[in-house]
Amino acid sequence: MEDSIHNDQDADNAPSDDEALLDPSDAAEIVPDDPDHPMDLDDEDEQADGAEQEIPLQNDSLAYFDLHSDSIFCIANHPVDPTIIATGGGDDTTYVFSADVPSPLLPPSYESNPSTTRSSLEPIAKLQGHTDSVNAVTYTLGKGNYLLTGGLDGQVRVHSATTSTQTYPLLASAQEVPEINFLAPCPHPSYLDTFALGANDGSVWIYTIDSQDKEIHLQVVQAYYLHTESCTAGAWTPDGKLLATVSEDGSFYVWDPFGEAAAAGITSSSSGQAVVGLTAADQRFAIEDGLFSVAVSPTGAFAVVGGAHGMIRIVGLPRLNSSSSTSATQPLKGGGAKNKSGGKKQTSTAVVDAAGSTGSQTGQILASVQIQSESIETLAFSPHHSLLAVGSVDGSIVIFDSAHRFAVRRHIKEAHEGFAVVKVAFGGPNDEKEAWFLTSCGMDGVVR
């Protein structure tokens, strides 16, 4: 009996078959103790830690030219055939080449097996003769009869660009200044073979080219000496009748090289050289540390000057009627070569006589703007719209609307990621649709 009771209790305490099985959810993995060991660096970590990494770059250019052995400082397109390009650089050399190459259906980055090697374009001409860097190059306007080059050696060299062999033979040269800062071809229809240059001694020179003259092919029309420091930039009015220049001394002058403003009764009451003049002596206009860029509106109604610390000034210009160009029926031949506009350096501020002007805003400061933080290096107007693009050393680009009190339409703060913007330009001088496109170049080596 007693044995049966114990047997019953043991049977009651014995686990059932279901209870004897372990629920999988209750299982746990037992990991034996294992001391830490240093991890081995993989190949990628080794490359990142020691060797330089190679970053692939996308290049959708149609072609390239790389025969310069030093930095390229200037580029110019032929006015009739824009595929003809001239470049000048730190190797004291000017190259001319054609970018007229077949366009692929898709850019190289879209090709399934893009070619990794391409040969440089071949030059049409290699022009030498400068003894220092070529930092200015341009074609004369109209038919582009001549290619002009200016260098840090003070030389201006004129090459004929009309020969069938395209050898660009040297026609003439001159050296009147220590260094040339810019060359500006004149758009006046009567003076298409005329150009201006600005020098580091502050002087401004107007030359005309006459290939028919057997003795002197390059003749001085005018020379001006009101700037007291380097003349940094210049721009013609769209009709080519007036020339605006700026300087590191903070001065701004508008010159009348062909006498058309004087013929219209617009004269300076001071020196007789400039029809508009503003200097740093005028506190309303003054920009500390100088002016570096200038552009004239497509209507010719005003000029925009850019200087240090992102400062911009807008100045009204005289408006000349077509009837005032009666004295400009024939190109001038060295009118300023004898006297060079008096031949004396003058530092007085030329004050425009507004009574003789066709507009009451001539010589007036219409606006002062400061959006960017560093020097204004480049200015460009849209040829068909009221937009003004401004590039700064701080790497930003600002788009202003000149028709609406210079309202800011867009501020591209990281246009070139902190690198100086050296050039801005709107497209489409002959195409209104393309005029909405803006191209910029920066010291980061990028074209956008």
CSV table of C-alpha atoms in Angstrom, one decimal, residues 30-367:
chain,number,residue,atom,x,y,z
A,30,ILE,CA,26.5,30.4,-24.7
A,31,VAL,CA,29.6,32.2,-26.0
A,32,PRO,CA,32.8,31.3,-24.4
A,33,ASP,CA,35.0,34.1,-23.1
A,34,ASP,CA,37.5,35.3,-25.7
A,35,PRO,CA,39.8,38.2,-25.1
A,36,ASP,CA,39.7,41.1,-27.7
A,37,HIS,CA,42.1,41.0,-30.6
A,38,PRO,CA,43.2,43.9,-32.8
A,39,MET,CA,41.2,44.0,-36.1
A,40,ASP,CA,43.1,43.8,-39.3
A,41,LEU,CA,42.9,46.8,-41.6
A,42,ASP,CA,41.3,46.0,-44.9
A,43,ASP,CA,42.6,47.3,-48.2
A,44,GLU,CA,40.3,50.3,-48.3
A,45,ASP,CA,41.4,51.5,-44.8
A,46,GLU,CA,45.0,51.1,-45.8
A,47,GLN,CA,44.5,53.3,-48.9
A,48,ALA,CA,42.6,55.9,-46.9
A,49,ASP,CA,45.3,55.9,-44.2
A,50,GLY,CA,48.3,56.1,-46.4
A,51,ALA,CA,48.0,56.5,-50.2
A,52,GLU,CA,46.3,59.3,-52.1
A,53,GLN,CA,42.8,58.5,-53.4
A,54,GLU,CA,42.0,59.0,-57.0
A,55,ILE,CA,38.7,60.9,-57.6
A,56,PRO,CA,37.1,60.4,-61.0
A,57,LEU,CA,36.2,63.7,-62.8
A,58,GLN,CA,33.5,64.1,-65.4
A,59,ASN,CA,34.5,65.9,-68.6
A,60,ASP,CA,31.9,66.5,-71.2
A,61,SER,CA,33.9,68.9,-73.3
A,62,LEU,CA,33.9,68.5,-77.0
A,63,ALA,CA,37.6,69.1,-77.3
A,64,TYR,CA,40.6,70.7,-75.5
A,65,PHE,CA,43.8,72.6,-76.2
A,66,ASP,CA,46.8,72.2,-73.9
A,67,LEU,CA,49.8,73.5,-75.8
A,68,HIS,CA,50.4,76.4,-73.4
A,69,SER,CA,53.2,75.6,-71.0
A,70,ASP,CA,52.1,78.1,-68.3
A,71,SER,CA,48.8,79.6,-67.0
A,72,ILE,CA,46.3,81.0,-69.5
A,73,PHE,CA,45.3,84.6,-68.7
A,74,CYS,CA,43.0,85.6,-71.5
A,75,ILE,CA,40.7,84.2,-74.2
A,76,ALA,CA,39.0,85.8,-77.2
A,77,ASN,CA,36.6,84.6,-79.9
A,78,HIS,CA,36.6,85.9,-83.4
A,79,PRO,CA,33.6,88.2,-83.9
A,80,VAL,CA,32.5,86.5,-87.2
A,81,ASP,CA,33.5,82.9,-86.5
A,82,PRO,CA,33.3,82.3,-82.7
A,83,THR,CA,34.9,78.8,-83.2
A,84,ILE,CA,38.2,80.6,-83.9
A,85,ILE,CA,39.7,81.2,-80.4
A,86,ALA,CA,42.8,83.1,-79.4
A,87,THR,CA,44.5,82.5,-76.0
A,88,GLY,CA,47.4,84.2,-74.2
A,89,GLY,CA,49.4,83.0,-71.3
A,90,GLY,CA,52.3,83.1,-68.9
A,91,ASP,CA,54.5,81.4,-71.5
A,92,ASP,CA,54.7,84.8,-73.4
A,93,THR,CA,52.8,83.1,-76.3
A,94,THR,CA,49.5,83.6,-78.1
A,95,TYR,CA,47.9,80.6,-79.8
A,96,VAL,CA,45.0,80.6,-82.3
A,97,PHE,CA,43.0,77.5,-82.9
A,98,SER,CA,39.7,76.3,-84.2
A,99,ALA,CA,37.1,74.6,-81.9
A,100,ASP,CA,35.0,73.6,-84.9
A,101,VAL,CA,34.8,69.9,-84.1
A,102,PRO,CA,31.9,67.4,-84.8
A,103,SER,CA,29.5,67.3,-81.9
A,104,PRO,CA,28.8,63.8,-80.5
A,105,LEU,CA,25.2,62.7,-80.0
A,106,LEU,CA,25.8,62.2,-76.3
A,107,PRO,CA,28.5,63.6,-74.0
A,108,PRO,CA,31.3,61.2,-73.1
A,109,SER,CA,29.9,60.6,-69.6
A,110,TYR,CA,26.8,59.0,-71.3
A,111,GLU,CA,28.8,56.6,-73.4
A,112,SER,CA,28.9,52.9,-72.4
A,113,ASN,CA,32.6,52.7,-73.2
A,114,PRO,CA,34.0,56.3,-73.3
A,115,SER,CA,37.4,56.9,-74.7
A,116,THR,CA,40.0,57.8,-72.0
A,117,THR,CA,42.5,59.5,-74.4
A,118,ARG,CA,41.9,62.4,-76.7
A,119,SER,CA,44.5,64.5,-78.5
A,120,SER,CA,44.7,68.3,-78.2
A,121,LEU,CA,43.4,70.5,-80.9
A,122,GLU,CA,46.1,71.7,-83.4
A,123,PRO,CA,46.9,75.4,-83.5
A,124,ILE,CA,46.2,77.6,-86.5
A,125,ALA,CA,49.0,80.0,-85.4
A,126,LYS,CA,51.5,80.3,-82.7
A,127,LEU,CA,52.4,84.0,-82.1
A,128,GLN,CA,55.5,85.0,-80.2
A,129,GLY,CA,57.3,88.2,-79.6
A,130,HIS,CA,56.3,89.3,-76.1
A,131,THR,CA,59.0,89.1,-73.5
A,132,ASP,CA,56.6,88.7,-70.6
A,133,SER,CA,53.1,87.2,-70.0
A,134,VAL,CA,50.3,87.9,-72.5
A,135,ASN,CA,47.5,89.0,-70.3
A,136,ALA,CA,45.2,90.7,-72.9
A,137,VAL,CA,44.0,89.4,-76.2
A,138,THR,CA,41.1,90.5,-78.4
A,139,TYR,CA,40.0,90.8,-82.0
A,140,THR,CA,38.9,94.1,-83.5
A,141,LEU,CA,35.1,94.2,-84.1
A,142,GLY,CA,33.2,94.2,-87.3
A,143,LYS,CA,34.9,91.6,-89.5
A,144,GLY,CA,37.7,90.8,-87.0
A,145,ASN,CA,40.4,92.0,-89.3
A,146,TYR,CA,43.1,92.2,-86.6
A,147,LEU,CA,44.1,90.2,-83.6
A,148,LEU,CA,45.5,92.4,-80.7
A,149,THR,CA,47.7,91.1,-77.9
A,150,GLY,CA,48.9,93.0,-74.9
A,151,GLY,CA,51.5,91.9,-72.4
A,152,LEU,CA,53.2,92.6,-69.0
A,153,ASP,CA,56.1,93.8,-71.1
A,154,GLY,CA,54.1,96.8,-72.2
A,155,GLN,CA,53.9,95.8,-75.8
A,156,VAL,CA,50.7,95.9,-77.9
A,157,ARG,CA,51.1,93.8,-81.0
A,158,VAL,CA,48.7,93.8,-84.0
A,159,HIS,CA,48.4,90.7,-86.2
A,160,SER,CA,46.5,90.6,-89.5
A,161,ALA,CA,43.7,88.0,-89.3
A,162,THR,CA,42.4,88.3,-92.8
A,163,THR,CA,45.0,86.3,-94.7
A,164,SER,CA,43.8,83.1,-96.5
A,165,THR,CA,46.7,81.1,-95.0
A,166,GLN,CA,45.7,82.1,-91.5
A,167,THR,CA,49.3,82.6,-90.5
A,168,TYR,CA,48.4,85.8,-88.6
A,169,PRO,CA,51.5,87.9,-89.7
A,170,LEU,CA,52.6,90.8,-87.5
A,171,LEU,CA,51.4,94.1,-88.9
A,172,ALA,CA,52.6,96.5,-86.2
A,173,SER,CA,53.6,96.9,-82.5
A,174,ALA,CA,54.1,99.6,-80.0
A,175,GLN,CA,55.4,99.9,-76.5
A,176,GLU,CA,54.5,103.1,-74.7
A,177,VAL,CA,53.7,101.8,-71.2
A,178,PRO,CA,55.3,99.5,-68.6
A,179,GLU,CA,52.5,97.0,-68.4
A,180,ILE,CA,49.1,96.6,-70.3
A,181,ASN,CA,46.1,95.7,-68.1
A,182,PHE,CA,43.4,95.5,-70.8
A,183,LEU,CA,42.5,95.9,-74.4
A,184,ALA,CA,39.0,97.0,-75.5
A,185,PRO,CA,38.0,97.1,-79.2
A,186,CYS,CA,35.8,99.9,-80.3
A,187,PRO,CA,32.3,99.1,-81.5
A,188,HIS,CA,31.8,102.4,-83.3
A,189,PRO,CA,30.9,101.6,-86.9
A,190,SER,CA,33.2,104.3,-88.2
A,191,TYR,CA,36.1,103.1,-86.0
A,192,LEU,CA,36.0,99.3,-86.1
A,193,ASP,CA,39.8,99.1,-86.4
A,194,THR,CA,40.2,101.3,-83.3
A,195,PHE,CA,40.9,100.0,-79.7
A,196,ALA,CA,41.8,101.3,-76.2
A,197,LEU,CA,44.3,100.0,-73.7
A,198,GLY,CA,44.8,100.7,-70.0
A,199,ALA,CA,48.2,100.6,-68.4
A,200,ASN,CA,49.6,100.1,-64.9
A,201,ASP,CA,50.9,103.6,-64.8
A,202,GLY,CA,47.3,104.9,-65.0
A,203,SER,CA,47.4,106.0,-68.6
A,204,VAL,CA,44.7,105.3,-71.2
A,205,TRP,CA,45.6,105.0,-74.9
A,206,ILE,CA,43.4,105.0,-78.0
A,207,TYR,CA,44.9,103.5,-81.2
A,208,THR,CA,43.7,103.1,-84.7
A,209,ILE,CA,45.0,100.6,-87.2
A,210,ASP,CA,45.6,101.6,-90.9
A,211,SER,CA,47.0,98.8,-92.9
A,212,GLN,CA,47.0,101.0,-96.0
A,213,ASP,CA,49.4,103.5,-94.6
A,214,LYS,CA,52.9,102.5,-95.8
A,215,GLU,CA,54.8,104.2,-93.0
A,216,ILE,CA,52.7,103.9,-89.8
A,217,HIS,CA,50.2,101.1,-89.4
A,218,LEU,CA,49.4,101.8,-85.7
A,219,GLN,CA,48.6,105.4,-84.9
A,220,VAL,CA,47.8,107.1,-81.6
A,221,VAL,CA,44.4,108.8,-81.6
A,222,GLN,CA,44.4,110.0,-77.9
A,223,ALA,CA,46.2,109.4,-74.7
A,224,TYR,CA,44.9,110.4,-71.2
A,225,TYR,CA,46.7,110.7,-67.9
A,226,LEU,CA,44.1,111.6,-65.2
A,227,HIS,CA,44.3,108.3,-63.4
A,228,THR,CA,47.1,108.4,-60.8
A,229,GLU,CA,47.4,104.7,-60.3
A,230,SER,CA,46.9,101.5,-62.4
A,231,CYS,CA,44.0,101.7,-64.9
A,232,THR,CA,42.4,98.4,-64.1
A,233,ALA,CA,39.4,98.2,-66.5
A,234,GLY,CA,37.7,99.9,-69.4
A,235,ALA,CA,34.5,99.6,-71.4
A,236,TRP,CA,33.0,101.4,-74.4
A,237,THR,CA,29.5,102.6,-74.6
A,238,PRO,CA,27.5,100.3,-77.0
A,239,ASP,CA,27.6,102.9,-79.8
A,240,GLY,CA,31.4,103.3,-79.3
A,241,LYS,CA,31.3,107.0,-78.9
A,242,LEU,CA,32.6,107.1,-75.3
A,243,LEU,CA,35.0,105.1,-73.2
A,244,ALA,CA,34.7,104.6,-69.5
A,245,THR,CA,37.7,103.6,-67.4
A,246,VAL,CA,38.5,102.9,-63.7
A,247,SER,CA,41.6,102.9,-61.6
A,248,GLU,CA,43.1,101.6,-58.3
A,249,ASP,CA,43.1,105.2,-57.1
A,250,GLY,CA,39.3,105.0,-57.0
A,251,SER,CA,38.7,107.3,-60.0
A,252,PHE,CA,36.2,106.9,-62.8
A,253,TYR,CA,36.4,108.8,-66.1
A,254,VAL,CA,34.4,108.9,-69.3
A,255,TRP,CA,36.4,109.9,-72.3
A,256,ASP,CA,35.4,111.5,-75.6
A,257,PRO,CA,38.1,110.3,-78.0
A,258,PHE,CA,36.3,111.2,-81.2
A,259,GLY,CA,35.0,114.6,-80.1
A,260,GLU,CA,31.3,113.6,-80.5
A,261,ALA,CA,30.3,114.6,-77.0
A,262,ALA,CA,32.0,118.0,-77.5
A,263,ALA,CA,30.1,118.4,-80.8
A,264,ALA,CA,26.9,117.8,-78.9
A,265,GLY,CA,27.7,120.5,-76.4
A,266,ILE,CA,28.7,118.1,-73.6
A,267,THR,CA,32.0,119.3,-72.2
A,268,SER,CA,33.9,119.2,-68.9
A,269,SER,CA,34.2,122.5,-67.0
A,270,SER,CA,37.6,121.5,-65.7
A,271,SER,CA,40.2,119.8,-67.8
A,272,GLY,CA,38.5,119.3,-71.2
A,273,GLN,CA,39.7,115.7,-71.2
A,274,ALA,CA,36.8,113.7,-69.6
A,275,VAL,CA,33.1,114.4,-70.0
A,276,VAL,CA,32.4,112.6,-66.7
A,277,GLY,CA,34.8,112.3,-63.8
A,278,LEU,CA,34.5,111.1,-60.2
A,279,THR,CA,37.3,110.4,-57.8
A,280,ALA,CA,37.7,109.3,-54.2
A,281,ALA,CA,37.7,113.0,-53.2
A,282,ASP,CA,33.9,112.7,-53.4
A,283,GLN,CA,32.9,110.9,-50.3
A,284,ARG,CA,29.6,109.8,-51.9
A,285,PHE,CA,31.6,107.9,-54.6
A,286,ALA,CA,34.7,107.0,-52.7
A,287,ILE,CA,35.6,103.3,-52.4
A,288,GLU,CA,38.6,102.5,-50.3
A,289,ASP,CA,41.3,100.4,-51.9
A,290,GLY,CA,40.2,101.2,-55.5
A,291,LEU,CA,38.1,100.2,-58.4
A,292,PHE,CA,38.6,97.0,-60.5
A,293,SER,CA,35.8,96.6,-63.0
A,294,VAL,CA,33.4,98.6,-65.1
A,295,ALA,CA,30.5,97.8,-67.5
A,296,VAL,CA,28.1,100.0,-69.5
A,297,SER,CA,24.4,99.2,-69.8
A,298,PRO,CA,23.1,98.1,-73.2
A,299,THR,CA,21.2,101.4,-73.5
A,300,GLY,CA,24.3,103.4,-72.7
A,301,ALA,CA,22.4,105.3,-70.0
A,302,PHE,CA,24.6,104.4,-67.1
A,303,ALA,CA,27.8,102.7,-66.1
A,304,VAL,CA,28.4,100.3,-63.2
A,305,VAL,CA,31.8,100.3,-61.4
A,306,GLY,CA,32.9,97.6,-59.0
A,307,GLY,CA,35.6,98.0,-56.3
A,308,ALA,CA,37.0,96.7,-53.1
A,309,HIS,CA,34.9,95.2,-50.3
A,310,GLY,CA,32.0,94.4,-52.6
A,311,MET,CA,31.2,98.0,-53.3
A,312,ILE,CA,29.3,99.0,-56.5
A,313,ARG,CA,28.5,102.5,-57.8
A,314,ILE,CA,26.0,103.3,-60.6
A,315,VAL,CA,26.7,106.5,-62.5
A,316,GLY,CA,24.6,108.3,-65.2
A,317,LEU,CA,26.2,108.8,-68.6
A,318,PRO,CA,25.5,111.4,-71.3
A,319,ARG,CA,23.3,110.3,-74.2
A,320,LEU,CA,24.6,111.3,-77.6
A,321,ASN,CA,22.2,111.5,-80.5
A,322,SER,CA,23.2,110.0,-83.9
A,323,SER,CA,23.1,113.6,-85.3
A,324,SER,CA,26.2,114.4,-83.1
A,325,SER,CA,28.4,112.0,-85.1
A,326,THR,CA,28.8,114.2,-88.1
A,327,SER,CA,32.5,114.6,-87.2
A,328,ALA,CA,33.0,110.9,-87.2
A,329,THR,CA,32.4,110.1,-90.8
A,330,GLN,CA,36.1,109.3,-91.4
A,331,PRO,CA,38.4,107.5,-89.1
A,332,LEU,CA,40.8,109.7,-87.1
A,333,LYS,CA,44.5,109.4,-88.0
A,334,GLY,CA,46.7,110.1,-85.0
A,335,GLY,CA,44.9,113.2,-83.8
A,336,GLY,CA,46.3,112.7,-80.3
A,337,ALA,CA,49.8,111.6,-81.3
A,338,LYS,CA,51.2,115.1,-81.3
A,339,ASN,CA,49.8,116.5,-78.1
A,340,LYS,CA,48.6,113.4,-76.3
A,341,SER,CA,45.8,115.5,-74.9
A,342,GLY,CA,48.1,118.0,-73.5
A,343,GLY,CA,50.8,115.6,-72.5
A,344,LYS,CA,50.6,116.6,-68.8
A,345,LYS,CA,49.4,114.6,-65.9
A,346,GLN,CA,46.4,116.1,-64.3
A,347,THR,CA,45.0,115.1,-61.0
A,348,SER,CA,42.0,117.4,-60.7
A,349,THR,CA,38.5,115.9,-60.8
A,350,ALA,CA,36.7,116.5,-64.0
A,351,VAL,CA,33.2,117.7,-63.3
A,352,VAL,CA,30.6,117.3,-66.1
A,353,ASP,CA,28.7,120.3,-67.3
A,354,ALA,CA,25.3,118.9,-67.0
A,355,ALA,CA,23.8,122.0,-68.8
A,356,GLY,CA,25.1,120.7,-72.1
A,357,SER,CA,24.0,117.1,-71.5
A,358,THR,CA,21.0,115.4,-73.1
A,359,GLY,CA,20.2,113.8,-69.7
A,360,SER,CA,19.9,115.4,-66.3
A,361,GLN,CA,21.5,112.3,-64.7
A,362,THR,CA,24.8,112.7,-66.4
A,363,GLY,CA,27.6,112.3,-63.9
A,364,GLN,CA,25.2,111.6,-61.1
A,365,ILE,CA,25.6,108.7,-58.7
A,366,LEU,CA,22.3,106.9,-59.2
A,367,ALA,CA,22.8,104.1,-56.7
